[in-house]
Tab-separated table of C-alpha atoms in Angstrom:
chain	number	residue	atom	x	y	z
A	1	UNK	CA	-14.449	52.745	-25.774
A	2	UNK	CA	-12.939	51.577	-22.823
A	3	UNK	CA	-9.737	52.873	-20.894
A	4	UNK	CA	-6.529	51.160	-21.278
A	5	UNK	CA	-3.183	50.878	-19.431
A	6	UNK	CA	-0.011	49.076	-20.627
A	7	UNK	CA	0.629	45.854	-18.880
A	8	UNK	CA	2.713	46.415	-15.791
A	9	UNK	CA	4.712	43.321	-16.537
A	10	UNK	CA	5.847	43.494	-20.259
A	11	UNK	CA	5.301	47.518	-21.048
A	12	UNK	CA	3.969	46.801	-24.556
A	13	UNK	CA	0.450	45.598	-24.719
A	14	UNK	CA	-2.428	47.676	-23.771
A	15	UNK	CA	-4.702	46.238	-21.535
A	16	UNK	CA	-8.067	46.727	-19.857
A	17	UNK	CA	-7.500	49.610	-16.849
A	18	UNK	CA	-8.681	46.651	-14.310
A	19	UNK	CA	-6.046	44.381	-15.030
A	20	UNK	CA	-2.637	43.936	-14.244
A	21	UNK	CA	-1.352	41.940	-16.919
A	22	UNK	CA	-1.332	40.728	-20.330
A	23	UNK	CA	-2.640	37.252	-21.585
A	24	UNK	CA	0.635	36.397	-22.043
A	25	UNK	CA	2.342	38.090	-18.961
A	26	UNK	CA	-0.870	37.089	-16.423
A	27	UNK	CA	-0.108	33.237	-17.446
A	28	UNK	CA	4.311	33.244	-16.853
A	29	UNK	CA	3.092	35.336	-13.458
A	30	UNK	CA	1.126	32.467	-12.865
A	31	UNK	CA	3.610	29.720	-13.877
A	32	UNK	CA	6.577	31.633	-11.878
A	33	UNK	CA	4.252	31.867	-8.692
A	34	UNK	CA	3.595	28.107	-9.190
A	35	UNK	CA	7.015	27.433	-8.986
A	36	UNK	CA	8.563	29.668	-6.324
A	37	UNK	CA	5.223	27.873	-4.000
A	38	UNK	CA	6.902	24.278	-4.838
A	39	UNK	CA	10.095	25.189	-4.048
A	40	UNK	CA	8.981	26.731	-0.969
A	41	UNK	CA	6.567	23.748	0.101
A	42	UNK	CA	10.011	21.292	-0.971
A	43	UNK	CA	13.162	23.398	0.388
A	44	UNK	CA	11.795	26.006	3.142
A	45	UNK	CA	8.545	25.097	4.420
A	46	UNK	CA	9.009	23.313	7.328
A	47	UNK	CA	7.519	19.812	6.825
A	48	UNK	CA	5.415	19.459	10.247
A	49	UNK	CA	3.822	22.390	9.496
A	50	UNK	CA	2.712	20.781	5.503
A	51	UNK	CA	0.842	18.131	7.362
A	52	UNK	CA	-1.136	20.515	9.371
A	53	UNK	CA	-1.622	22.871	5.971
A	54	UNK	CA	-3.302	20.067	4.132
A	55	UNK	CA	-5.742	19.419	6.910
A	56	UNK	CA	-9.355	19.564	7.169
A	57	UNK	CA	-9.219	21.510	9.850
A	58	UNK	CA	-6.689	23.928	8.771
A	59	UNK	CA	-8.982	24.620	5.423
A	60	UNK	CA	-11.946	25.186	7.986
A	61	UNK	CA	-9.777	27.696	10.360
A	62	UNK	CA	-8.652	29.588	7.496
A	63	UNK	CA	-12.059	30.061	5.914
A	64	UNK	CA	-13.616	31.138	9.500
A	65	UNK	CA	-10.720	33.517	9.525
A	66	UNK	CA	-11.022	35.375	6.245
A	67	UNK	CA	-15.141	35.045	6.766
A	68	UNK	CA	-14.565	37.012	10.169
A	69	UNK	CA	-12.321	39.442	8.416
A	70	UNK	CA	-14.727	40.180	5.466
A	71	UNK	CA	-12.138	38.984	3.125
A	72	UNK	CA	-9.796	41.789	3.651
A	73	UNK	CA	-6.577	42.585	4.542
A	74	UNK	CA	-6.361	43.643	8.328
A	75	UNK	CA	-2.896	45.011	7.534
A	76	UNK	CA	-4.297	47.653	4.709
A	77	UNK	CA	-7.119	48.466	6.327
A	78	UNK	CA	-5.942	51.664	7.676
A	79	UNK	CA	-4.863	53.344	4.230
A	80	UNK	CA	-6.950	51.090	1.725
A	81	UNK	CA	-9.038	48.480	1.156
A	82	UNK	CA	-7.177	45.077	-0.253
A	83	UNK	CA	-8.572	42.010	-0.913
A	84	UNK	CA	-7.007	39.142	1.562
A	85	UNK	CA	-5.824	35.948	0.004
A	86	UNK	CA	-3.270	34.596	3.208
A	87	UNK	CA	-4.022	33.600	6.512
A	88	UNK	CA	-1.284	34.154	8.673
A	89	UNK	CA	-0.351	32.881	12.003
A	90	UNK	CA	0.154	35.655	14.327
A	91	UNK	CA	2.294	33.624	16.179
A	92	UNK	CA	4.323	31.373	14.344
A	93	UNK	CA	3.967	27.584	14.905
A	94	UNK	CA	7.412	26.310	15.249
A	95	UNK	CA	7.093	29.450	18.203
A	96	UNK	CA	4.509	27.247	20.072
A	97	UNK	CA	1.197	29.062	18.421
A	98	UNK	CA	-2.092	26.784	18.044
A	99	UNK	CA	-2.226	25.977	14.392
A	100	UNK	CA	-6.362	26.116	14.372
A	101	UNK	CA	-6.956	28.846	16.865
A	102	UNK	CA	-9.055	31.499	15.100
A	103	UNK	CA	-7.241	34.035	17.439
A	104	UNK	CA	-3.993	33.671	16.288
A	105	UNK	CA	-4.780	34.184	12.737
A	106	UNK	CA	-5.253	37.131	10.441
A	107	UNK	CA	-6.422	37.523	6.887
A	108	UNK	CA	-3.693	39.439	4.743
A	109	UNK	CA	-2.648	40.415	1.026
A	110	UNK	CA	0.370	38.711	-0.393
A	111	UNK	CA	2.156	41.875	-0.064
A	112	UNK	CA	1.440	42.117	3.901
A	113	UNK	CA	2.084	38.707	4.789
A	114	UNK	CA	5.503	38.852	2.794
A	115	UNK	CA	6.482	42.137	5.309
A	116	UNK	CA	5.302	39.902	7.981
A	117	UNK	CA	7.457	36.425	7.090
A	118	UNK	CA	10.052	39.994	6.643
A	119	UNK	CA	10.409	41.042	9.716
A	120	UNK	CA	10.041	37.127	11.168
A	121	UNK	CA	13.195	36.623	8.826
A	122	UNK	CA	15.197	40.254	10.533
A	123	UNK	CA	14.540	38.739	13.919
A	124	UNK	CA	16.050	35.230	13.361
């Protein structure tokens, strides 16, 4: 028998200890990211910086960059170990940074990179 956990969404079903969510919870946590990323590509994202996002040699960059960073996050690194799913530019684009330069770009968890875009957001 295997352990369980209740679903850290919902607090009802029981659930594998690996996973975070229910069937049903892991799809509208899906479904909700999917739509705060559209409305952040449509209303926030600034739209010179889309172009360069759906490059070729954006995709290339940011595989480099989480290749050279073993996949993790650079951020968690000193209390844990965290799987990296962003790349983020160390300094920001609009601020004059080089959108492709392997040196101005770090591999970091959702969490991490939202305290980054943070504390870009407190200084503006």
């Amino acid at each position: 028998m295997s352990l369980k956990k209740v679903c850290s969404k919902c607090n009802k079903n029981l659930i594998k200890i690996d996973e975070k969510y229910c069937g049903d919870c892991a799809e509208n946590v899906e479904r909700e990211k999917k739509q705060q990323w559209q409305y952040y590509d449509k209303v926030k994202r600034n739209q010179e910086s889309k172009v360069i996002y759906q490059s070729k040699e954006w995709k290339k960059a940011r595989t480099m960059t989480l290749i050279r960073d073993n996949y993790l996050c650079q951020d968690c690194l000193d209390s844990r170990i965290t799987y990296a799913t962003m790349v983020h530019h160390i300094t920001p684009i609009v601020e004059g940074g080089e959108p492709y330069d392997v040196n101005n770009l770090v591999s970091l968890c959702d969490s991490c990179h939202g305290d980054r875009h943070s504390e870009i957001d407190k200084k503006m």
